[in-house]
PDB file of C-alpha atoms in Angstrom:
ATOM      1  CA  UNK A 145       1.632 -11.935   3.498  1.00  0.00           C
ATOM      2  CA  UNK A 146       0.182 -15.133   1.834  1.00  0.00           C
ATOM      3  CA  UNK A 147      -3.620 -14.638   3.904  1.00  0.00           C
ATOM      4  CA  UNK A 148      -6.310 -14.821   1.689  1.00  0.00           C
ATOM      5  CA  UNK A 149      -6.561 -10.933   0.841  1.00  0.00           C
ATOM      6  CA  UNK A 150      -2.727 -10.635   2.397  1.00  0.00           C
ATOM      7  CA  UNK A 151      -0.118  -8.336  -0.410  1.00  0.00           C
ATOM      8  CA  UNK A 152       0.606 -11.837  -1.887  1.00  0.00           C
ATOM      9  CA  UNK A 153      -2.715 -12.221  -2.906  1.00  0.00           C
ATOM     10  CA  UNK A 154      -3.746  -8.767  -4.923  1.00  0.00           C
ATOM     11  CA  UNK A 155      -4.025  -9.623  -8.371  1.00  0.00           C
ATOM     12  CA  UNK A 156      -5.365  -6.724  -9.673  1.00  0.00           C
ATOM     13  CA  UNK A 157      -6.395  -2.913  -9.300  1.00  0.00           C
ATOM     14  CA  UNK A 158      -7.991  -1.936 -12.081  1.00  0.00           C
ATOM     15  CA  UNK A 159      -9.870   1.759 -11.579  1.00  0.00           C
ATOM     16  CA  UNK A 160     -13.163   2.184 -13.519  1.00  0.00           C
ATOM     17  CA  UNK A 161     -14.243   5.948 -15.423  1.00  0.00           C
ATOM     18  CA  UNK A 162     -15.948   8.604 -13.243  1.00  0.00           C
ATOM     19  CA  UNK A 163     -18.697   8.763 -16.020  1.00  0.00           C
ATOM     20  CA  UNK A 164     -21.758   5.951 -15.578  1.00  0.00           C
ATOM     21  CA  UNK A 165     -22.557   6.650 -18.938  1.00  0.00           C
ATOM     22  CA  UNK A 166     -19.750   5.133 -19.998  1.00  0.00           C
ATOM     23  CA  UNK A 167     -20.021   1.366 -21.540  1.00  0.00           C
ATOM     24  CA  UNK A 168     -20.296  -1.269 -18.522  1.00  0.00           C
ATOM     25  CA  UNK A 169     -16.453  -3.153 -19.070  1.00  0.00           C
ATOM     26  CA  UNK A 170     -14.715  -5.795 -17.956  1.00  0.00           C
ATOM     27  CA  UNK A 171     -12.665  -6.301 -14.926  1.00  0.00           C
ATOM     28  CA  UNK A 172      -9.441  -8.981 -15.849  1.00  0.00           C
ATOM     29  CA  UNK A 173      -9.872 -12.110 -13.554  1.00  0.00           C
ATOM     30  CA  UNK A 174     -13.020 -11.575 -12.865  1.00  0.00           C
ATOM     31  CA  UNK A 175     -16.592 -12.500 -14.931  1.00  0.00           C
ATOM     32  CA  UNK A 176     -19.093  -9.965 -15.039  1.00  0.00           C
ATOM     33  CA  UNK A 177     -19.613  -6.483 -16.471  1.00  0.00           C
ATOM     34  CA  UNK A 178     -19.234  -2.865 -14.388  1.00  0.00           C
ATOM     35  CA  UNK A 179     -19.556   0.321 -14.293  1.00  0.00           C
ATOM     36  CA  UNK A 180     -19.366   3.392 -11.999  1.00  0.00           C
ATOM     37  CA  UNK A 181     -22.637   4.825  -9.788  1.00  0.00           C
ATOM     38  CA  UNK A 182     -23.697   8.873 -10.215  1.00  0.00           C
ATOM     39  CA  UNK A 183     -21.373  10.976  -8.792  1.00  0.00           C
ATOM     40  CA  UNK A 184     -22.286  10.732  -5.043  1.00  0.00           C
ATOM     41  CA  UNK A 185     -22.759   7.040  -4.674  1.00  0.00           C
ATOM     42  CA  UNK A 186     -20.285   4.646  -3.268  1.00  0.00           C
ATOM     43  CA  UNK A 187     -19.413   1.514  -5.274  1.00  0.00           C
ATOM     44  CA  UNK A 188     -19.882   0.057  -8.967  1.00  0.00           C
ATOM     45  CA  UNK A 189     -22.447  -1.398 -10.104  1.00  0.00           C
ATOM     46  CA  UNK A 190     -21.901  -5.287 -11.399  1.00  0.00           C
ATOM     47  CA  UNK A 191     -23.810  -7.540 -14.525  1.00  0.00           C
ATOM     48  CA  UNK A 192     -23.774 -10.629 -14.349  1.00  0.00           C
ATOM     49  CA  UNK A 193     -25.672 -13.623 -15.032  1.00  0.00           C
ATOM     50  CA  UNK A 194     -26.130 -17.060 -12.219  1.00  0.00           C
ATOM     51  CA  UNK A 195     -23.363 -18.865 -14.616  1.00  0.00           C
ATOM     52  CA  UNK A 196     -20.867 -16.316 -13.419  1.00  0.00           C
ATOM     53  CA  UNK A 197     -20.794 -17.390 -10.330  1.00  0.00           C
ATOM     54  CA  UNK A 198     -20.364 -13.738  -8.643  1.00  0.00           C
ATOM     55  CA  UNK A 199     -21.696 -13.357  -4.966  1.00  0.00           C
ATOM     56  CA  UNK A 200     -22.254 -10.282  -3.804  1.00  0.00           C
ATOM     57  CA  UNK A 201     -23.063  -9.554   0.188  1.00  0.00           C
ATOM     58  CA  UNK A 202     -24.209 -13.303   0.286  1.00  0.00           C
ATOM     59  CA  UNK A 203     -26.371 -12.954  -2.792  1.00  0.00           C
ATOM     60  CA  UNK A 204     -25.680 -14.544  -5.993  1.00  0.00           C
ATOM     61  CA  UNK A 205     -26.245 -11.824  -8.760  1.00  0.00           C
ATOM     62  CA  UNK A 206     -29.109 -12.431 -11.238  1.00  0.00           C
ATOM     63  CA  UNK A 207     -29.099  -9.211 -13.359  1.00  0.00           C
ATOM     64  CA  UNK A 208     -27.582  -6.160 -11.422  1.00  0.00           C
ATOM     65  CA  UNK A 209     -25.685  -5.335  -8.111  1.00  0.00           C
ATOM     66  CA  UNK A 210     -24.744  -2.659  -6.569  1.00  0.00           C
ATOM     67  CA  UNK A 211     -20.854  -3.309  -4.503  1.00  0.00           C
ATOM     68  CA  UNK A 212     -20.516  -0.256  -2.080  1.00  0.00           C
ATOM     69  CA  UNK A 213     -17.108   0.648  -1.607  1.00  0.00           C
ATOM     70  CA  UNK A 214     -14.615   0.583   1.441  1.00  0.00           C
ATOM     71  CA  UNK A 215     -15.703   4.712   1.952  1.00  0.00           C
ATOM     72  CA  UNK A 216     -18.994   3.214   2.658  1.00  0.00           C
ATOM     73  CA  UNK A 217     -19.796   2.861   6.723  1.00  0.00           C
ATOM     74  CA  UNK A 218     -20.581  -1.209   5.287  1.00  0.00           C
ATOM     75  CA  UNK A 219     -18.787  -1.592   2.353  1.00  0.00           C
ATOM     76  CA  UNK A 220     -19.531  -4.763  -0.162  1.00  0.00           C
ATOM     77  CA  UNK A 221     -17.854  -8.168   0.409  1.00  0.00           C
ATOM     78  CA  UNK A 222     -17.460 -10.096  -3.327  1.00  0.00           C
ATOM     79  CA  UNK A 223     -16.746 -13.580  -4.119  1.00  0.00           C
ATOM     80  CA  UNK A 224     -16.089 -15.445  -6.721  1.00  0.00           C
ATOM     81  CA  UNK A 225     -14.897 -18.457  -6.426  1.00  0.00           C
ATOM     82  CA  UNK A 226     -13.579 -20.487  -3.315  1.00  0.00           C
ATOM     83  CA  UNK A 227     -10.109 -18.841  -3.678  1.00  0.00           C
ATOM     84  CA  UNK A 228     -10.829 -15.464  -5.895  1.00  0.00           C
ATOM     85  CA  UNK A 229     -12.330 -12.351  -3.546  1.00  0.00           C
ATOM     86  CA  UNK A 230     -12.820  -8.448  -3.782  1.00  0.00           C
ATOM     87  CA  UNK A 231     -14.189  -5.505  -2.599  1.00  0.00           C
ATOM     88  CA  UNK A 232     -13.947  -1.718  -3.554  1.00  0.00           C
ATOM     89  CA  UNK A 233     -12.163   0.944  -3.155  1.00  0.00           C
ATOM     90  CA  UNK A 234     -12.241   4.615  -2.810  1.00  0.00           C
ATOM     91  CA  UNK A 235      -9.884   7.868  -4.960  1.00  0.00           C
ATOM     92  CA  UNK A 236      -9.870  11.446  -3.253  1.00  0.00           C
ATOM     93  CA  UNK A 237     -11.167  12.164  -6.634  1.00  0.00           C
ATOM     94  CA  UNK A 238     -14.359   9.803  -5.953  1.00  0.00           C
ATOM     95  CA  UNK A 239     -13.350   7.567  -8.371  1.00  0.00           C
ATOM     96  CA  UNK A 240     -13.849   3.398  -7.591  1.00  0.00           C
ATOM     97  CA  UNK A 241     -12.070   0.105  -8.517  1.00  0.00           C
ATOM     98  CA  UNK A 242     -12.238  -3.537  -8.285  1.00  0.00           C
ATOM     99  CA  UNK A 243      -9.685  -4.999  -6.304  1.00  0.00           C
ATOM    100  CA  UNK A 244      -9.325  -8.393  -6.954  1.00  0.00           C
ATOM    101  CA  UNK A 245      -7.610 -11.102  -4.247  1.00  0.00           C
ATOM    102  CA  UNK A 246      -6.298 -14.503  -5.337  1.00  0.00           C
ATOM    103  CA  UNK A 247      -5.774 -17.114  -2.114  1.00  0.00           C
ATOM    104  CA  UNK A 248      -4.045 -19.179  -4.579  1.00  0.00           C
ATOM    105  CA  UNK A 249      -1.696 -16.640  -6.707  1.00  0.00           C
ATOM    106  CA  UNK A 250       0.983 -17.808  -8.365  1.00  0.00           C
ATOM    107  CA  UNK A 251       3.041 -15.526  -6.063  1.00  0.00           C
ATOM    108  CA  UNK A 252       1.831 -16.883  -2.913  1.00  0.00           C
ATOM    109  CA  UNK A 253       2.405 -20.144  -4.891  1.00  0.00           C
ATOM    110  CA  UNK A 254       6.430 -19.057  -5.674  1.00  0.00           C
ATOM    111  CA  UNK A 255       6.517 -17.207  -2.454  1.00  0.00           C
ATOM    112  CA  UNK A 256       9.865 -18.072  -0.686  1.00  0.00           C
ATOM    113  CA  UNK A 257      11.006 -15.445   2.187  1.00  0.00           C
ATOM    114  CA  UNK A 258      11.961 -12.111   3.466  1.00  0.00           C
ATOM    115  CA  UNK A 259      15.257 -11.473   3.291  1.00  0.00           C
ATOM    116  CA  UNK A 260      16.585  -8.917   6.116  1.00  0.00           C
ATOM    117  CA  UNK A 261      19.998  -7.883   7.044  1.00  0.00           C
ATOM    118  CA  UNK A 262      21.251  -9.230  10.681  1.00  0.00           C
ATOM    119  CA  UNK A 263      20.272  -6.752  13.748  1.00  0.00           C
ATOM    120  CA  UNK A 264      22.757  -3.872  14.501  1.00  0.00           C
ATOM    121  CA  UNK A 265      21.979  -1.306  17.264  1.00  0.00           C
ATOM    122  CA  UNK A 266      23.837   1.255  15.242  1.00  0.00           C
ATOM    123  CA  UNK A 267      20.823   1.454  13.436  1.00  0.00           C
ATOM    124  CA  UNK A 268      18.559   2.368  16.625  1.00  0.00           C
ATOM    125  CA  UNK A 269      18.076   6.304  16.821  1.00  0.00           C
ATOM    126  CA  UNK A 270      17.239   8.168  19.405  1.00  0.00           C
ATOM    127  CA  UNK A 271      15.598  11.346  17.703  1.00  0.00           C
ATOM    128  CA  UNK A 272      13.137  14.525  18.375  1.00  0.00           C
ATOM    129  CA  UNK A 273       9.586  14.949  17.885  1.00  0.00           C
ATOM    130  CA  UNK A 274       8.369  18.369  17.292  1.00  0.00           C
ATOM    131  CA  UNK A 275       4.241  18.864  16.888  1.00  0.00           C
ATOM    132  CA  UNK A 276       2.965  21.183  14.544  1.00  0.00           C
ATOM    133  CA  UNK A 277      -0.277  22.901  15.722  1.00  0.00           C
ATOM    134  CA  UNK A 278      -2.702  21.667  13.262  1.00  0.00           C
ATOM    135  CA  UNK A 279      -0.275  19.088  11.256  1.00  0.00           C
ATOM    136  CA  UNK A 280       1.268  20.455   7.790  1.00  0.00           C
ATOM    137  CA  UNK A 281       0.309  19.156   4.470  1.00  0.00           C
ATOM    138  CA  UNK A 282       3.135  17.559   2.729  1.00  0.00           C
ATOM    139  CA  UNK A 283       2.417  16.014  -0.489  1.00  0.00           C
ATOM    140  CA  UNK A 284       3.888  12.435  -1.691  1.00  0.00           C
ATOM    141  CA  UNK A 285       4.541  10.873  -4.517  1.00  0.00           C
ATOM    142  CA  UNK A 286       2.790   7.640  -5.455  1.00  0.00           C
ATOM    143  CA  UNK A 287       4.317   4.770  -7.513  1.00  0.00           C
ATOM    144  CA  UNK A 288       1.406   4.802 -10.415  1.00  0.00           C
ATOM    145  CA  UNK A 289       0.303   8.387  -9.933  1.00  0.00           C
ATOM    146  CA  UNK A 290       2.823  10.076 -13.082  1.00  0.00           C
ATOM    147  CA  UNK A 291       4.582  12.470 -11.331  1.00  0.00           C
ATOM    148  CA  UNK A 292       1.359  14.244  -8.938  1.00  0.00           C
ATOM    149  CA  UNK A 293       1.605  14.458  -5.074  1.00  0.00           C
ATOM    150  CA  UNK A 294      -1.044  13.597  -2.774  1.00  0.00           C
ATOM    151  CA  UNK A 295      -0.767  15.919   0.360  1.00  0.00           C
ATOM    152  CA  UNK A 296      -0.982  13.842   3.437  1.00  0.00           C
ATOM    153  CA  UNK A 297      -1.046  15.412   6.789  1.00  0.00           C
ATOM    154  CA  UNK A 298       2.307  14.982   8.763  1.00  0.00           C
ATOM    155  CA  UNK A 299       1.678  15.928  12.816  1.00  0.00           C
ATOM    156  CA  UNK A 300       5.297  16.895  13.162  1.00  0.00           C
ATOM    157  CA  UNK A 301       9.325  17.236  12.737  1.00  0.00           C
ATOM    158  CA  UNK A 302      11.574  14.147  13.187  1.00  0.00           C
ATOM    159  CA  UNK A 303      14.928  15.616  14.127  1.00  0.00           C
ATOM    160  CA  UNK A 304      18.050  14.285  15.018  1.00  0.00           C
ATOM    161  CA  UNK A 305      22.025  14.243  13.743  1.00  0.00           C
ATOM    162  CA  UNK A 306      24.044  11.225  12.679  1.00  0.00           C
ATOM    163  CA  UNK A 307      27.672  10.797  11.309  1.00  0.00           C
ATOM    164  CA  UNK A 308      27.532  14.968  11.232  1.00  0.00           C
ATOM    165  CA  UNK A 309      25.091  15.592   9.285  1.00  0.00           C
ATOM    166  CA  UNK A 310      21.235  16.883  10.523  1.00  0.00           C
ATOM    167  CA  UNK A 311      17.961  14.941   9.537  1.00  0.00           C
ATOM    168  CA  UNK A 312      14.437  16.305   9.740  1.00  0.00           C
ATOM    169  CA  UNK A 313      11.810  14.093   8.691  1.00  0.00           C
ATOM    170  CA  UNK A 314       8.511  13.522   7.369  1.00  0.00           C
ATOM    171  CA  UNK A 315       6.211  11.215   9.020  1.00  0.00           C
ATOM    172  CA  UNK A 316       2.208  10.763   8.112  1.00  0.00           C
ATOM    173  CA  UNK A 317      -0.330   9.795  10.204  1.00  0.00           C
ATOM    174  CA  UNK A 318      -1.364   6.188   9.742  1.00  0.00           C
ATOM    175  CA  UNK A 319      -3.927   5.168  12.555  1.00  0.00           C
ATOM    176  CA  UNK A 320      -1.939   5.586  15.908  1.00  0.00           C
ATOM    177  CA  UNK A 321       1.281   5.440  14.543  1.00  0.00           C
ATOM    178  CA  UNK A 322       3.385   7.539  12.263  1.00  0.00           C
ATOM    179  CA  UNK A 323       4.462   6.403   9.083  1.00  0.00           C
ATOM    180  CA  UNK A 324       8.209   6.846   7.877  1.00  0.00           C
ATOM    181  CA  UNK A 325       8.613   6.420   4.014  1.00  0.00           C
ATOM    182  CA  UNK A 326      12.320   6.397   3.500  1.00  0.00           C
ATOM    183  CA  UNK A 327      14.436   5.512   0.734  1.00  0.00           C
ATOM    184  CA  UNK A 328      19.069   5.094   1.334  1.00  0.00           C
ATOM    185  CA  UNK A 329      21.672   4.219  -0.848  1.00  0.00           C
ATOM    186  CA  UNK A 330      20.710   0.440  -0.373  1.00  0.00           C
ATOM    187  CA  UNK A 331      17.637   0.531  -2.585  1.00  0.00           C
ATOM    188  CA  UNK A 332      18.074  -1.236  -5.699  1.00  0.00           C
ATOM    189  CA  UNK A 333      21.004  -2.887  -4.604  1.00  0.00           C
ATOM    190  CA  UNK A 334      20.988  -4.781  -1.493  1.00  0.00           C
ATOM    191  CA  UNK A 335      17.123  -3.679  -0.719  1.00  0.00           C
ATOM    192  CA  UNK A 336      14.347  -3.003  -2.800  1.00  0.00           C
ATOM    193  CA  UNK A 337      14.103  -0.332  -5.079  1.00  0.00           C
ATOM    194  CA  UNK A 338      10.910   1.899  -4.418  1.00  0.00           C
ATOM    195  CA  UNK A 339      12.429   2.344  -0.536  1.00  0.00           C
ATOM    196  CA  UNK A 340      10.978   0.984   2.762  1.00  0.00           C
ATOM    197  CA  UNK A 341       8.391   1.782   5.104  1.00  0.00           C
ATOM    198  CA  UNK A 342       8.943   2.411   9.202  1.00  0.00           C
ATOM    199  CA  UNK A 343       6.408   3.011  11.721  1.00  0.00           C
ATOM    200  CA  UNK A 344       7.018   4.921  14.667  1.00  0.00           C
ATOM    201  CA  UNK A 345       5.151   6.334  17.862  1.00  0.00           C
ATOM    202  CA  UNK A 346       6.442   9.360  19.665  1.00  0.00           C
ATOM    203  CA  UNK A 347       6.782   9.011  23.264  1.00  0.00           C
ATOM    204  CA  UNK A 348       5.450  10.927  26.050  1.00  0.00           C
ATOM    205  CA  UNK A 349       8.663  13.242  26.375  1.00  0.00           C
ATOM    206  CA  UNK A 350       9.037  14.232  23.006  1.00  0.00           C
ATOM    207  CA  UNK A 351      11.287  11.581  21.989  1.00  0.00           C
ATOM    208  CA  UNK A 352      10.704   9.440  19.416  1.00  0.00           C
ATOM    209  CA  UNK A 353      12.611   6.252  18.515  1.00  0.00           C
ATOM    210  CA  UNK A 354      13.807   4.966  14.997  1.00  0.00           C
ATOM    211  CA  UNK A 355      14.491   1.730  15.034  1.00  0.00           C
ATOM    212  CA  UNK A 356      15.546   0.974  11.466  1.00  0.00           C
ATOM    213  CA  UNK A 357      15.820  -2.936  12.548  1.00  0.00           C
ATOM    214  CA  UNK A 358      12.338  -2.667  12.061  1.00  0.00           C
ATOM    215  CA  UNK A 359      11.973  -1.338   8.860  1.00  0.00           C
ATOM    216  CA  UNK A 360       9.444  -3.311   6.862  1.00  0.00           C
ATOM    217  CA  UNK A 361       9.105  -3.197   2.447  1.00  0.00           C
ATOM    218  CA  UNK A 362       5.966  -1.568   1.413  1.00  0.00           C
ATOM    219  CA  UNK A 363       3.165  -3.827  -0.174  1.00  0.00           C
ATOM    220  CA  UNK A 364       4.281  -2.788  -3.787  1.00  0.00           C
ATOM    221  CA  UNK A 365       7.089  -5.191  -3.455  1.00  0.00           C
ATOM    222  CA  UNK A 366       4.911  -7.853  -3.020  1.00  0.00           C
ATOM    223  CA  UNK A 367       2.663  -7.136  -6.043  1.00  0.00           C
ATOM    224  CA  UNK A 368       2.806  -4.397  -8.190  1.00  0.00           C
ATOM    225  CA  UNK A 369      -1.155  -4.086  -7.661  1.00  0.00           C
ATOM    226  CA  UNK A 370      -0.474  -1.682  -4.900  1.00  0.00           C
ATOM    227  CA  UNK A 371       0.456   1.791  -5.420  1.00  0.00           C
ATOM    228  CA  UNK A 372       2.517   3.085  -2.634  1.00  0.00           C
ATOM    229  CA  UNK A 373       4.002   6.440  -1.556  1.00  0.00           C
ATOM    230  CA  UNK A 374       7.043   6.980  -2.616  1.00  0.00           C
ATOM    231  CA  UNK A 375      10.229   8.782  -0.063  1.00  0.00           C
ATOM    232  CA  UNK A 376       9.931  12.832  -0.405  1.00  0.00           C
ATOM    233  CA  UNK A 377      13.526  14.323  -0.511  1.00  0.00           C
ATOM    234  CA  UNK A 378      14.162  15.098   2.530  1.00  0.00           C
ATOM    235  CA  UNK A 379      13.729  11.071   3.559  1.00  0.00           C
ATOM    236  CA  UNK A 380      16.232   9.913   1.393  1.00  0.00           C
ATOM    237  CA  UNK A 381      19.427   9.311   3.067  1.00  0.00           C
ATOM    238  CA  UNK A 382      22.807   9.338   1.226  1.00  0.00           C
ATOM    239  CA  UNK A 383      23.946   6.492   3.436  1.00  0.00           C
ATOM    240  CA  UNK A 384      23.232   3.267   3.353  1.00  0.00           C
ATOM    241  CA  UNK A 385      20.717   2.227   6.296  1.00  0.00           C
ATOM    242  CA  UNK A 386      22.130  -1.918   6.239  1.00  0.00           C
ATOM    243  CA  UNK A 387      19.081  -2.652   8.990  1.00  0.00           C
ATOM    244  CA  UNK A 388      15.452  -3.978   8.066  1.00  0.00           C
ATOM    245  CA  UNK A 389      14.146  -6.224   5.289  1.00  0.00           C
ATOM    246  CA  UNK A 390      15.347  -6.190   2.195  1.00  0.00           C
ATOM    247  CA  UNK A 391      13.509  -8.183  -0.448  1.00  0.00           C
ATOM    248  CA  UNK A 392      10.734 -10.250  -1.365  1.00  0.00           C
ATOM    249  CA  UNK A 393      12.781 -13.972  -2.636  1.00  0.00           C
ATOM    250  CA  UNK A 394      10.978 -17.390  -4.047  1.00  0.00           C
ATOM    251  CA  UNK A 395      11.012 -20.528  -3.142  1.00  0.00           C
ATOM    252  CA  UNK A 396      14.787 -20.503  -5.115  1.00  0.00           C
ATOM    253  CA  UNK A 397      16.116 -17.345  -3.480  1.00  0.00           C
ATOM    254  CA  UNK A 398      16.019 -14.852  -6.102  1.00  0.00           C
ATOM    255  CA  UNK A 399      14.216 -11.842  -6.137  1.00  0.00           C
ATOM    256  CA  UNK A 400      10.144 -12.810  -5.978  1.00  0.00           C
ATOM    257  CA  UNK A 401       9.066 -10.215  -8.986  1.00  0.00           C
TER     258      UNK A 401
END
């Protein structure tokens, strides 16, 4: 969490107009001026002057750049300064911004712990995984997005029964894995208050485990830079799941942000 470009270090996501003939702007944190490409192209394109110090793919910019973006096969690497970083990223919509890393933030400055409640088995399920031919489209909710869904493809059903009462969840994709976004009556309480992530792999016999031990807060805790997806309803449990981290805590032991 405190690496160089670790969720400690995001300072800022700030996304630029689809239109490139919109003024060039400014970026906070950063020097420079930018703007977007044609409709097509990955990246922005950067301004900047020697005296801004802005390196772009090992070159120092003199005049214009152009910073390909991470839906580029080589995406751009930016610098600049020994501690300040960035690179580019990528909308479904084909819009691009800056994201901008700080080694030496003053959260990774304040940054204290993890706080996590003690291990209890209770909390390890045993459940079902059902594939669906072709995956199903479920959309999420993002933290910043007002309200719209983004569908994500989830491969399968989660199934199993607890205390009485029947679950099925919703699980994306996310590289091998499957990714659990779950919310329970512990968030803004005892755990933080956008819910928790969990990431699961389904085993060879159908089964899948849920190990809630292991239940890890989503990078929006750490700096509200990120925008992550939030629980759909039917991952939001009326109990309280007392397993997993909680919250982000400074050097003092209160809550980080």
């Amino acid at each position: 969490m405190t690496a160089p470009k670790g969720n400690l270090a995001l300072v800022n996501t700030q996304w630029l107009s689809g239109d490139p003939e919109e003024p060039a702007q400014t970026i906070w944190g950063v020097p420079g001026l930018w703007s977007p490409l044609p409709k097509g192209q990955s990246g922005l394109k950067v301004t900047a002057t020697p005296a801004d110090n802005i390196v772009v793919d090992g070159q120092l910019v003199d005049g214009e750049a152009i910073v390909r973006g991470k839906d580029d096969p080589n995406p751009s690497e930016i610098t600049f300064s020994e501690t300040v970083s960035g690179f580019v990223i990528a909308s479904e919509e084909g819009e691009y911004a800056l994201r901008v890393w700080d080694a030496n933030s003053e959260a990774i400055q304040e940054f204290g712990s993890i706080d996590a409640f003690d291990f209890d088995p209770e909390w390890i399920i045993q459940a079902k995984f059902t594939p669906i031919e072709g995956g199903k489209a479920v959309g999420f909710e993002h933290l910043k997005d007002e309200g719209k869904t983004r569908d994500m493809v989830v491969p399968g059903e989660i199934t199993f029964s607890k205390d009485g009462v029947d679950y099925n969840l919703a699980a994306f994709k996310a590289g091998r894995a499957l990714q659990l976004v779950f919310a329970d009556a512990t968030n803004g309480d005892s755990t933080y208050s956008v819910g928790r992530f969990l990431f699961v792999a389904p085993n060879a016999d159908g089964t899948v485990t849920l190990d809630f031990n292991l239940a890890v807060l989503p990078p929006c805790a750490f700096s509200y830079n990120f925008n992550c997806p939030l629980p759909p309803a039917q991952n939001r449990f009326a109990v309280a799941i007392e397993a997993g981290e909680k919250n982000v805590l400074n050097k003092s032991g209160e809550l980080l942000h």
